Amino acid sequence: MRIWAVANQKGGVGKTTTTVSLGSLLAESGQRVLLVDMDPHASLSGYVGVEGVDGGSVYDLFGVNGDVVEAASLVRATKFERLSVLPASPAMITLDRQLGARSGMGLVLSTSLGMLANDFDYVLIDCPPTLGVLMVNALAACQRMLIPTQTEALALAGLGRMLRSLSMIERSRGMPLRRRIVPTLFDARTHASRACLAELRESHGDLVTQNVIPVDTQIREASANGVPLAWWPAARRGGEAYRKLLQELLVLQAAHEASGDARAEDAA
């Protein structure tokens, strides 16, 4: 089972869209995919039409009330074949306060997902935009991190914060975390967008994916209708961009696995 986390400490950069789009394309290709919604706003859960209140949510993995719930009982099917979700709920926003300094809370998600290793081929985690117990859990569990970054000046500042936080987490992990910066909402017609993309490439080199995600109003339409891009043909530009991005990531993954890289993307 391969686990990718999608994170940035700035909102509005395309984290949820990237998570759902890549997940749906993997499912379309025949992979069994679990989307994990780690954001208390539950945007991903709403996107795929699953609410995480009555049926439980990520919140229940942490045993705040003394009863730890196994992840398998919280996973919900979506109306899309081979695409499941572990939903979020508003209660998750209280976890940092409720857990306090309780030890072992950074590995809850990793342990829970380990019990699902035979059920899914890929897990994609949509992270909250704040550094806390939820993001720490996501980054401790994943083998690859994607950082969607809007091609505009304020987003570049948010990327800097995310990379500094990542350095702290890597020190606690004791090993580097493979990551790629994914330029999003790119508008080739504007000088500002082109300049920001150039700055990203100059500052971060090969960490920036070759494929970028363009502005496409149909991406928003797909989200509004609760249909992932794999099943929304109208989003031709956006859909093709995400297909190319996924292929790029799969090539990188295969190269790491072939080289026997540390953690080898997946022990299975």
PDB file of C-alpha atoms in Angstrom:
ATOM      1  CA  MET A   1       0.000   0.000   0.000  1.00  0.00           C
ATOM      2  CA  ARG A   2       1.408   3.355  -1.056  1.00  0.00           C
ATOM      3  CA  ILE A   3       0.537   6.442   0.973  1.00  0.00           C
ATOM      4  CA  TRP A   4       0.731   9.989  -0.365  1.00  0.00           C
ATOM      5  CA  ALA A   5      -0.076  13.111   1.658  1.00  0.00           C
ATOM      6  CA  VAL A   6      -1.171  16.389   0.083  1.00  0.00           C
ATOM      7  CA  ALA A   7      -0.296  19.346   2.303  1.00  0.00           C
ATOM      8  CA  ASN A   8       0.364  23.061   2.424  1.00  0.00           C
ATOM      9  CA  GLN A   9       0.027  25.590   5.244  1.00  0.00           C
ATOM     10  CA  LYS A  10      -1.884  27.929   2.953  1.00  0.00           C
ATOM     11  CA  GLY A  11      -5.483  27.406   1.990  1.00  0.00           C
ATOM     12  CA  GLY A  12      -6.937  27.777  -1.478  1.00  0.00           C
ATOM     13  CA  VAL A  13      -4.018  26.222  -3.344  1.00  0.00           C
ATOM     14  CA  GLY A  14      -5.803  23.100  -4.574  1.00  0.00           C
ATOM     15  CA  LYS A  15      -5.054  20.490  -1.897  1.00  0.00           C
ATOM     16  CA  THR A  16      -8.476  18.859  -1.917  1.00  0.00           C
ATOM     17  CA  THR A  17      -8.823  19.063  -5.697  1.00  0.00           C
ATOM     18  CA  THR A  18      -5.407  17.454  -6.106  1.00  0.00           C
ATOM     19  CA  THR A  19      -6.202  14.678  -3.625  1.00  0.00           C
ATOM     20  CA  VAL A  20      -9.553  13.801  -5.193  1.00  0.00           C
ATOM     21  CA  SER A  21      -8.319  14.169  -8.767  1.00  0.00           C
ATOM     22  CA  LEU A  22      -5.286  11.919  -8.371  1.00  0.00           C
ATOM     23  CA  GLY A  23      -7.292   9.453  -6.299  1.00  0.00           C
ATOM     24  CA  SER A  24     -10.055   9.221  -8.879  1.00  0.00           C
ATOM     25  CA  LEU A  25      -7.580   8.719 -11.718  1.00  0.00           C
ATOM     26  CA  LEU A  26      -5.889   5.908  -9.801  1.00  0.00           C
ATOM     27  CA  ALA A  27      -9.287   4.310  -9.145  1.00  0.00           C
ATOM     28  CA  GLU A  28     -10.221   4.666 -12.799  1.00  0.00           C
ATOM     29  CA  SER A  29      -7.044   2.791 -13.710  1.00  0.00           C
ATOM     30  CA  GLY A  30      -8.068  -0.158 -11.519  1.00  0.00           C
ATOM     31  CA  GLN A  31      -6.362   0.690  -8.217  1.00  0.00           C
ATOM     32  CA  ARG A  32      -8.214   0.374  -4.901  1.00  0.00           C
ATOM     33  CA  VAL A  33      -8.007   3.886  -3.433  1.00  0.00           C
ATOM     34  CA  LEU A  34      -8.722   5.278   0.012  1.00  0.00           C
ATOM     35  CA  LEU A  35      -9.035   9.033   0.458  1.00  0.00           C
ATOM     36  CA  VAL A  36      -8.384  10.211   4.025  1.00  0.00           C
ATOM     37  CA  ASP A  37      -9.857  13.570   5.000  1.00  0.00           C
ATOM     38  CA  MET A  38      -7.693  15.068   7.763  1.00  0.00           C
ATOM     39  CA  ASP A  39      -9.195  18.561   7.510  1.00  0.00           C
ATOM     40  CA  PRO A  40     -11.960  19.379  10.040  1.00  0.00           C
ATOM     41  CA  HIS A  41     -13.670  21.462   7.353  1.00  0.00           C
ATOM     42  CA  ALA A  42     -14.370  18.133   5.610  1.00  0.00           C
ATOM     43  CA  SER A  43     -14.190  19.572   2.092  1.00  0.00           C
ATOM     44  CA  LEU A  44     -12.998  16.269   0.648  1.00  0.00           C
ATOM     45  CA  SER A  45     -15.744  14.314   2.400  1.00  0.00           C
ATOM     46  CA  GLY A  46     -18.339  16.697   1.036  1.00  0.00           C
ATOM     47  CA  TYR A  47     -16.836  16.524  -2.445  1.00  0.00           C
ATOM     48  CA  VAL A  48     -17.387  12.754  -2.679  1.00  0.00           C
ATOM     49  CA  GLY A  49     -20.759  12.913  -0.927  1.00  0.00           C
ATOM     50  CA  VAL A  50     -19.846  11.341   2.409  1.00  0.00           C
ATOM     51  CA  GLU A  51     -20.538  12.964   5.767  1.00  0.00           C
ATOM     52  CA  GLY A  52     -18.432  11.869   8.718  1.00  0.00           C
ATOM     53  CA  VAL A  53     -20.740  12.415  11.670  1.00  0.00           C
ATOM     54  CA  ASP A  54     -23.218   9.561  12.117  1.00  0.00           C
ATOM     55  CA  GLY A  55     -20.871   6.992  10.607  1.00  0.00           C
ATOM     56  CA  GLY A  56     -17.807   8.185  12.515  1.00  0.00           C
ATOM     57  CA  SER A  57     -14.717   9.982  11.277  1.00  0.00           C
ATOM     58  CA  VAL A  58     -10.957  10.314  11.644  1.00  0.00           C
ATOM     59  CA  TYR A  59     -11.689  11.806  15.074  1.00  0.00           C
ATOM     60  CA  ASP A  60     -12.655   8.356  16.376  1.00  0.00           C
ATOM     61  CA  LEU A  61      -9.208   6.919  15.623  1.00  0.00           C
ATOM     62  CA  PHE A  62      -7.688   8.955  18.457  1.00  0.00           C
ATOM     63  CA  GLY A  63      -9.708   7.459  21.329  1.00  0.00           C
ATOM     64  CA  VAL A  64     -10.352  10.827  22.951  1.00  0.00           C
ATOM     65  CA  ASN A  65     -13.278   9.366  24.881  1.00  0.00           C
ATOM     66  CA  GLY A  66     -11.398   6.229  25.789  1.00  0.00           C
ATOM     67  CA  ASP A  67     -12.666   4.006  22.975  1.00  0.00           C
ATOM     68  CA  VAL A  68     -10.362   3.626  19.980  1.00  0.00           C
ATOM     69  CA  VAL A  69     -12.266   2.747  16.813  1.00  0.00           C
ATOM     70  CA  GLU A  70     -10.578   0.700  14.107  1.00  0.00           C
ATOM     71  CA  ALA A  71     -10.188   2.407  10.753  1.00  0.00           C
ATOM     72  CA  ALA A  72     -11.955  -0.398   8.872  1.00  0.00           C
ATOM     73  CA  SER A  73     -15.231   0.432  10.592  1.00  0.00           C
ATOM     74  CA  LEU A  74     -14.949   4.112   9.599  1.00  0.00           C
ATOM     75  CA  VAL A  75     -14.144   3.645   5.907  1.00  0.00           C
ATOM     76  CA  ARG A  76     -17.100   4.537   3.712  1.00  0.00           C
ATOM     77  CA  ALA A  77     -17.730   3.587   0.118  1.00  0.00           C
ATOM     78  CA  THR A  78     -18.435   6.357  -2.369  1.00  0.00           C
ATOM     79  CA  LYS A  79     -20.642   6.122  -5.436  1.00  0.00           C
ATOM     80  CA  PHE A  80     -17.474   5.832  -7.522  1.00  0.00           C
ATOM     81  CA  GLU A  81     -16.017   2.393  -8.150  1.00  0.00           C
ATOM     82  CA  ARG A  82     -12.860   1.491  -6.194  1.00  0.00           C
ATOM     83  CA  LEU A  83     -12.890   4.879  -4.420  1.00  0.00           C
ATOM     84  CA  SER A  84     -13.470   4.907  -0.644  1.00  0.00           C
ATOM     85  CA  VAL A  85     -13.110   7.609   1.976  1.00  0.00           C
ATOM     86  CA  LEU A  86     -12.239   7.887   5.646  1.00  0.00           C
ATOM     87  CA  PRO A  87     -14.218  11.067   6.355  1.00  0.00           C
ATOM     88  CA  ALA A  88     -13.572  14.090   8.525  1.00  0.00           C
ATOM     89  CA  SER A  89     -15.840  15.805  11.045  1.00  0.00           C
ATOM     90  CA  PRO A  90     -15.834  19.217  12.784  1.00  0.00           C
ATOM     91  CA  ALA A  91     -14.887  17.540  16.095  1.00  0.00           C
ATOM     92  CA  MET A  92     -11.378  17.009  14.736  1.00  0.00           C
ATOM     93  CA  ILE A  93     -10.608  20.683  15.293  1.00  0.00           C
ATOM     94  CA  THR A  94     -10.572  19.999  19.058  1.00  0.00           C
ATOM     95  CA  LEU A  95      -7.967  17.237  18.929  1.00  0.00           C
ATOM     96  CA  ASP A  96      -4.918  19.388  19.683  1.00  0.00           C
ATOM     97  CA  ARG A  97      -6.581  20.770  22.814  1.00  0.00           C
ATOM     98  CA  GLN A  98      -8.030  17.442  23.960  1.00  0.00           C
ATOM     99  CA  LEU A  99      -4.921  15.379  23.427  1.00  0.00           C
ATOM    100  CA  GLY A 100      -2.566  17.882  25.004  1.00  0.00           C
ATOM    101  CA  ALA A 101       0.855  16.337  25.545  1.00  0.00           C
ATOM    102  CA  ARG A 102      -0.396  12.748  25.451  1.00  0.00           C
ATOM    103  CA  SER A 103       2.409  10.578  24.043  1.00  0.00           C
ATOM    104  CA  GLY A 104       2.132   8.418  20.949  1.00  0.00           C
ATOM    105  CA  MET A 105      -0.474  10.563  19.265  1.00  0.00           C
ATOM    106  CA  GLY A 106       1.695  11.299  16.213  1.00  0.00           C
ATOM    107  CA  LEU A 107       1.495   7.722  14.922  1.00  0.00           C
ATOM    108  CA  VAL A 108      -2.229   7.058  15.282  1.00  0.00           C
ATOM    109  CA  LEU A 109      -2.972   7.347  11.575  1.00  0.00           C
ATOM    110  CA  SER A 110       0.073   5.328  10.541  1.00  0.00           C
ATOM    111  CA  THR A 111      -0.940   2.488  12.851  1.00  0.00           C
ATOM    112  CA  SER A 112      -4.549   2.615  11.690  1.00  0.00           C
ATOM    113  CA  LEU A 113      -3.646   2.560   8.007  1.00  0.00           C
ATOM    114  CA  GLY A 114      -1.277  -0.330   8.592  1.00  0.00           C
ATOM    115  CA  MET A 115      -4.310  -2.432   9.470  1.00  0.00           C
ATOM    116  CA  LEU A 116      -5.792  -1.652   6.035  1.00  0.00           C
ATOM    117  CA  ALA A 117      -2.705  -2.604   4.041  1.00  0.00           C
ATOM    118  CA  ASN A 118      -4.437  -5.548   2.342  1.00  0.00           C
ATOM    119  CA  ASP A 119      -7.546  -3.571   1.456  1.00  0.00           C
ATOM    120  CA  PHE A 120      -6.125  -0.704  -0.606  1.00  0.00           C
ATOM    121  CA  ASP A 121      -3.410  -0.094  -3.160  1.00  0.00           C
ATOM    122  CA  TYR A 122      -3.171   3.661  -2.591  1.00  0.00           C
ATOM    123  CA  VAL A 123      -4.044   6.010   0.251  1.00  0.00           C
ATOM    124  CA  LEU A 124      -4.195   9.753  -0.448  1.00  0.00           C
ATOM    125  CA  ILE A 125      -4.396  12.051   2.567  1.00  0.00           C
ATOM    126  CA  ASP A 126      -5.868  15.552   2.366  1.00  0.00           C
ATOM    127  CA  CYS A 127      -4.167  17.563   5.130  1.00  0.00           C
ATOM    128  CA  PRO A 128      -5.439  20.611   7.045  1.00  0.00           C
ATOM    129  CA  PRO A 129      -3.668  23.934   6.424  1.00  0.00           C
ATOM    130  CA  THR A 130      -2.342  24.130   9.994  1.00  0.00           C
ATOM    131  CA  LEU A 131       0.557  22.350  11.666  1.00  0.00           C
ATOM    132  CA  GLY A 132      -0.874  20.288  14.498  1.00  0.00           C
ATOM    133  CA  VAL A 133      -1.594  16.700  15.469  1.00  0.00           C
ATOM    134  CA  LEU A 134      -3.571  16.032  12.278  1.00  0.00           C
ATOM    135  CA  MET A 135      -0.865  17.156   9.857  1.00  0.00           C
ATOM    136  CA  VAL A 136       1.855  15.496  11.945  1.00  0.00           C
ATOM    137  CA  ASN A 137      -0.074  12.214  11.731  1.00  0.00           C
ATOM    138  CA  ALA A 138      -0.452  12.528   7.978  1.00  0.00           C
ATOM    139  CA  LEU A 139       3.224  13.223   7.394  1.00  0.00           C
ATOM    140  CA  ALA A 140       4.301  10.448   9.764  1.00  0.00           C
ATOM    141  CA  ALA A 141       2.138   7.987   7.832  1.00  0.00           C
ATOM    142  CA  CYS A 142       3.039   8.915   4.263  1.00  0.00           C
ATOM    143  CA  GLN A 143       5.841   7.840   1.954  1.00  0.00           C
ATOM    144  CA  ARG A 144       5.485  10.773  -0.431  1.00  0.00           C
ATOM    145  CA  MET A 145       4.314  14.326   0.109  1.00  0.00           C
ATOM    146  CA  LEU A 146       2.785  16.583  -2.521  1.00  0.00           C
ATOM    147  CA  ILE A 147       2.719  20.337  -1.912  1.00  0.00           C
ATOM    148  CA  PRO A 148       0.231  22.088  -4.228  1.00  0.00           C
ATOM    149  CA  THR A 149       1.352  25.692  -4.612  1.00  0.00           C
ATOM    150  CA  GLN A 150      -0.656  28.328  -6.408  1.00  0.00           C
ATOM    151  CA  THR A 151       1.469  30.308  -8.855  1.00  0.00           C
ATOM    152  CA  GLU A 152       1.071  33.645  -7.121  1.00  0.00           C
ATOM    153  CA  ALA A 153       3.249  35.599  -4.680  1.00  0.00           C
ATOM    154  CA  LEU A 154       1.353  34.952  -1.437  1.00  0.00           C
ATOM    155  CA  ALA A 155       1.365  31.228  -2.098  1.00  0.00           C
ATOM    156  CA  LEU A 156       5.165  31.249  -2.377  1.00  0.00           C
ATOM    157  CA  ALA A 157       5.358  32.658   1.154  1.00  0.00           C
ATOM    158  CA  GLY A 158       3.071  29.851   2.343  1.00  0.00           C
ATOM    159  CA  LEU A 159       5.332  27.321   0.675  1.00  0.00           C
ATOM    160  CA  GLY A 160       8.273  28.648   2.684  1.00  0.00           C
ATOM    161  CA  ARG A 161       6.366  28.052   5.936  1.00  0.00           C
ATOM    162  CA  MET A 162       5.437  24.556   4.831  1.00  0.00           C
ATOM    163  CA  LEU A 163       9.031  23.645   4.009  1.00  0.00           C
ATOM    164  CA  ARG A 164      10.252  24.943   7.378  1.00  0.00           C
ATOM    165  CA  SER A 165       7.615  22.862   9.161  1.00  0.00           C
ATOM    166  CA  LEU A 166       8.589  19.870   7.071  1.00  0.00           C
ATOM    167  CA  SER A 167      12.209  20.211   8.164  1.00  0.00           C
ATOM    168  CA  MET A 168      11.088  20.012  11.798  1.00  0.00           C
ATOM    169  CA  ILE A 169       9.007  16.915  11.124  1.00  0.00           C
ATOM    170  CA  GLU A 170      11.839  15.249   9.213  1.00  0.00           C
ATOM    171  CA  ARG A 171      14.129  15.677  12.201  1.00  0.00           C
ATOM    172  CA  SER A 172      11.635  13.853  14.399  1.00  0.00           C
ATOM    173  CA  ARG A 173      11.158  11.129  11.748  1.00  0.00           C
ATOM    174  CA  GLY A 174      14.896  10.654  11.515  1.00  0.00           C
ATOM    175  CA  MET A 175      14.729  10.444   7.732  1.00  0.00           C
ATOM    176  CA  PRO A 176      13.873  12.725   4.828  1.00  0.00           C
ATOM    177  CA  LEU A 177      10.395  12.704   3.339  1.00  0.00           C
ATOM    178  CA  ARG A 178      10.223  12.563  -0.427  1.00  0.00           C
ATOM    179  CA  ARG A 179       8.256  15.503  -1.687  1.00  0.00           C
ATOM    180  CA  ARG A 180       7.231  17.293  -4.852  1.00  0.00           C
ATOM    181  CA  ILE A 181       5.930  20.829  -5.259  1.00  0.00           C
ATOM    182  CA  VAL A 182       2.948  20.898  -7.627  1.00  0.00           C
ATOM    183  CA  PRO A 183       2.282  24.296  -9.282  1.00  0.00           C
ATOM    184  CA  THR A 184      -1.481  24.884  -9.413  1.00  0.00           C
ATOM    185  CA  LEU A 185      -3.922  27.466 -10.766  1.00  0.00           C
ATOM    186  CA  PHE A 186      -1.383  28.415 -13.405  1.00  0.00           C
ATOM    187  CA  ASP A 187      -2.538  31.027 -15.889  1.00  0.00           C
ATOM    188  CA  ALA A 188      -0.082  31.274 -18.774  1.00  0.00           C
ATOM    189  CA  ARG A 189      -1.765  34.477 -19.954  1.00  0.00           C
ATOM    190  CA  THR A 190      -0.537  36.486 -16.944  1.00  0.00           C
ATOM    191  CA  HIS A 191       2.990  37.709 -16.291  1.00  0.00           C
ATOM    192  CA  ALA A 192       2.519  37.188 -12.531  1.00  0.00           C
ATOM    193  CA  SER A 193       1.731  33.503 -12.930  1.00  0.00           C
ATOM    194  CA  ARG A 194       4.615  32.907 -15.342  1.00  0.00           C
ATOM    195  CA  ALA A 195       7.011  34.775 -13.057  1.00  0.00           C
ATOM    196  CA  CYS A 196       5.955  32.764 -10.012  1.00  0.00           C
ATOM    197  CA  LEU A 197       6.426  29.486 -11.873  1.00  0.00           C
ATOM    198  CA  ALA A 198       9.887  30.603 -12.965  1.00  0.00           C
ATOM    199  CA  GLU A 199      10.750  31.524  -9.369  1.00  0.00           C
ATOM    200  CA  LEU A 200       9.547  28.150  -8.133  1.00  0.00           C
ATOM    201  CA  ARG A 201      11.743  26.336 -10.620  1.00  0.00           C
ATOM    202  CA  GLU A 202      14.772  28.526  -9.907  1.00  0.00           C
ATOM    203  CA  SER A 203      14.434  28.184  -6.120  1.00  0.00           C
ATOM    204  CA  HIS A 204      13.466  24.516  -5.847  1.00  0.00           C
ATOM    205  CA  GLY A 205      14.715  22.895  -9.043  1.00  0.00           C
ATOM    206  CA  ASP A 206      13.786  19.242  -9.474  1.00  0.00           C
ATOM    207  CA  LEU A 207      11.450  19.344  -6.473  1.00  0.00           C
ATOM    208  CA  VAL A 208       8.943  21.133  -8.723  1.00  0.00           C
ATOM    209  CA  THR A 209       6.939  18.807 -10.944  1.00  0.00           C
ATOM    210  CA  GLN A 210       7.347  19.213 -14.671  1.00  0.00           C
ATOM    211  CA  ASN A 211       3.588  19.149 -15.110  1.00  0.00           C
ATOM    212  CA  VAL A 212       1.547  22.077 -13.820  1.00  0.00           C
ATOM    213  CA  ILE A 213      -2.176  22.375 -13.152  1.00  0.00           C
ATOM    214  CA  PRO A 214      -3.779  25.178 -15.159  1.00  0.00           C
ATOM    215  CA  VAL A 215      -6.728  27.362 -14.327  1.00  0.00           C
ATOM    216  CA  ASP A 216      -9.802  25.511 -15.601  1.00  0.00           C
ATOM    217  CA  THR A 217     -13.295  26.578 -14.574  1.00  0.00           C
ATOM    218  CA  GLN A 218     -14.494  23.029 -15.207  1.00  0.00           C
ATOM    219  CA  ILE A 219     -12.426  21.818 -12.248  1.00  0.00           C
ATOM    220  CA  ARG A 220     -14.631  23.997 -10.065  1.00  0.00           C
ATOM    221  CA  GLU A 221     -17.749  22.748 -11.855  1.00  0.00           C
ATOM    222  CA  ALA A 222     -16.744  19.154 -11.221  1.00  0.00           C
ATOM    223  CA  SER A 223     -16.280  19.896  -7.518  1.00  0.00           C
ATOM    224  CA  ALA A 224     -19.619  21.732  -7.301  1.00  0.00           C
ATOM    225  CA  ASN A 225     -21.329  18.689  -8.795  1.00  0.00           C
ATOM    226  CA  GLY A 226     -19.477  16.240  -6.556  1.00  0.00           C
ATOM    227  CA  VAL A 227     -17.824  14.447  -9.467  1.00  0.00           C
ATOM    228  CA  PRO A 228     -14.047  13.765  -9.474  1.00  0.00           C
ATOM    229  CA  LEU A 229     -12.172  14.746 -12.622  1.00  0.00           C
ATOM    230  CA  ALA A 230     -11.760  11.140 -13.758  1.00  0.00           C
ATOM    231  CA  TRP A 231     -15.503  11.103 -14.381  1.00  0.00           C
ATOM    232  CA  TRP A 232     -16.015  14.726 -15.507  1.00  0.00           C
ATOM    233  CA  PRO A 233     -15.085  14.828 -19.224  1.00  0.00           C
ATOM    234  CA  ALA A 234     -15.802  18.558 -19.551  1.00  0.00           C
ATOM    235  CA  ALA A 235     -12.633  19.360 -17.577  1.00  0.00           C
ATOM    236  CA  ARG A 236     -10.420  18.555 -20.531  1.00  0.00           C
ATOM    237  CA  ARG A 237      -7.505  20.860 -19.715  1.00  0.00           C
ATOM    238  CA  GLY A 238      -7.531  20.209 -15.994  1.00  0.00           C
ATOM    239  CA  GLY A 239      -8.185  16.505 -16.382  1.00  0.00           C
ATOM    240  CA  GLU A 240      -5.349  16.050 -18.854  1.00  0.00           C
ATOM    241  CA  ALA A 241      -3.002  18.032 -16.610  1.00  0.00           C
ATOM    242  CA  TYR A 242      -3.764  15.788 -13.639  1.00  0.00           C
ATOM    243  CA  ARG A 243      -3.332  12.666 -15.800  1.00  0.00           C
ATOM    244  CA  LYS A 244       0.125  13.855 -16.836  1.00  0.00           C
ATOM    245  CA  LEU A 245       0.973  14.755 -13.244  1.00  0.00           C
ATOM    246  CA  LEU A 246      -0.056  11.299 -12.054  1.00  0.00           C
ATOM    247  CA  GLN A 247       2.057   9.653 -14.729  1.00  0.00           C
ATOM    248  CA  GLU A 248       5.035  11.763 -13.676  1.00  0.00           C
ATOM    249  CA  LEU A 249       4.571  10.743 -10.038  1.00  0.00           C
ATOM    250  CA  LEU A 250       4.205   7.068 -10.929  1.00  0.00           C
ATOM    251  CA  VAL A 251       7.431   7.184 -12.931  1.00  0.00           C
ATOM    252  CA  LEU A 252       9.211   8.719  -9.924  1.00  0.00           C
ATOM    253  CA  GLN A 253       7.708   6.084  -7.660  1.00  0.00           C
ATOM    254  CA  ALA A 254       8.848   3.266  -9.937  1.00  0.00           C
ATOM    255  CA  ALA A 255      12.356   4.698 -10.072  1.00  0.00           C
ATOM    256  CA  HIS A 256      12.600   4.869  -6.283  1.00  0.00           C
ATOM    257  CA  GLU A 257      11.290   1.336  -5.888  1.00  0.00           C
ATOM    258  CA  ALA A 258      13.683  -0.009  -8.520  1.00  0.00           C
ATOM    259  CA  SER A 259      16.614   1.614  -6.762  1.00  0.00           C
ATOM    260  CA  GLY A 260      15.643   0.137  -3.403  1.00  0.00           C
ATOM    261  CA  ASP A 261      15.325   3.618  -1.889  1.00  0.00           C
ATOM    262  CA  ALA A 262      14.740   3.908   1.878  1.00  0.00           C
ATOM    263  CA  ARG A 263      11.195   2.874   2.806  1.00  0.00           C
ATOM    264  CA  ALA A 264      10.860   1.775  -0.844  1.00  0.00           C
ATOM    265  CA  GLU A 265       7.567   3.640  -1.216  1.00  0.00           C
ATOM    266  CA  ASP A 266       5.927   0.592   0.328  1.00  0.00           C
ATOM    267  CA  ALA A 267       7.080  -2.510   2.095  1.00  0.00           C
ATOM    268  CA  ALA A 268       4.436  -4.637   0.371  1.00  0.00           C
TER     269      ALA A 268
END
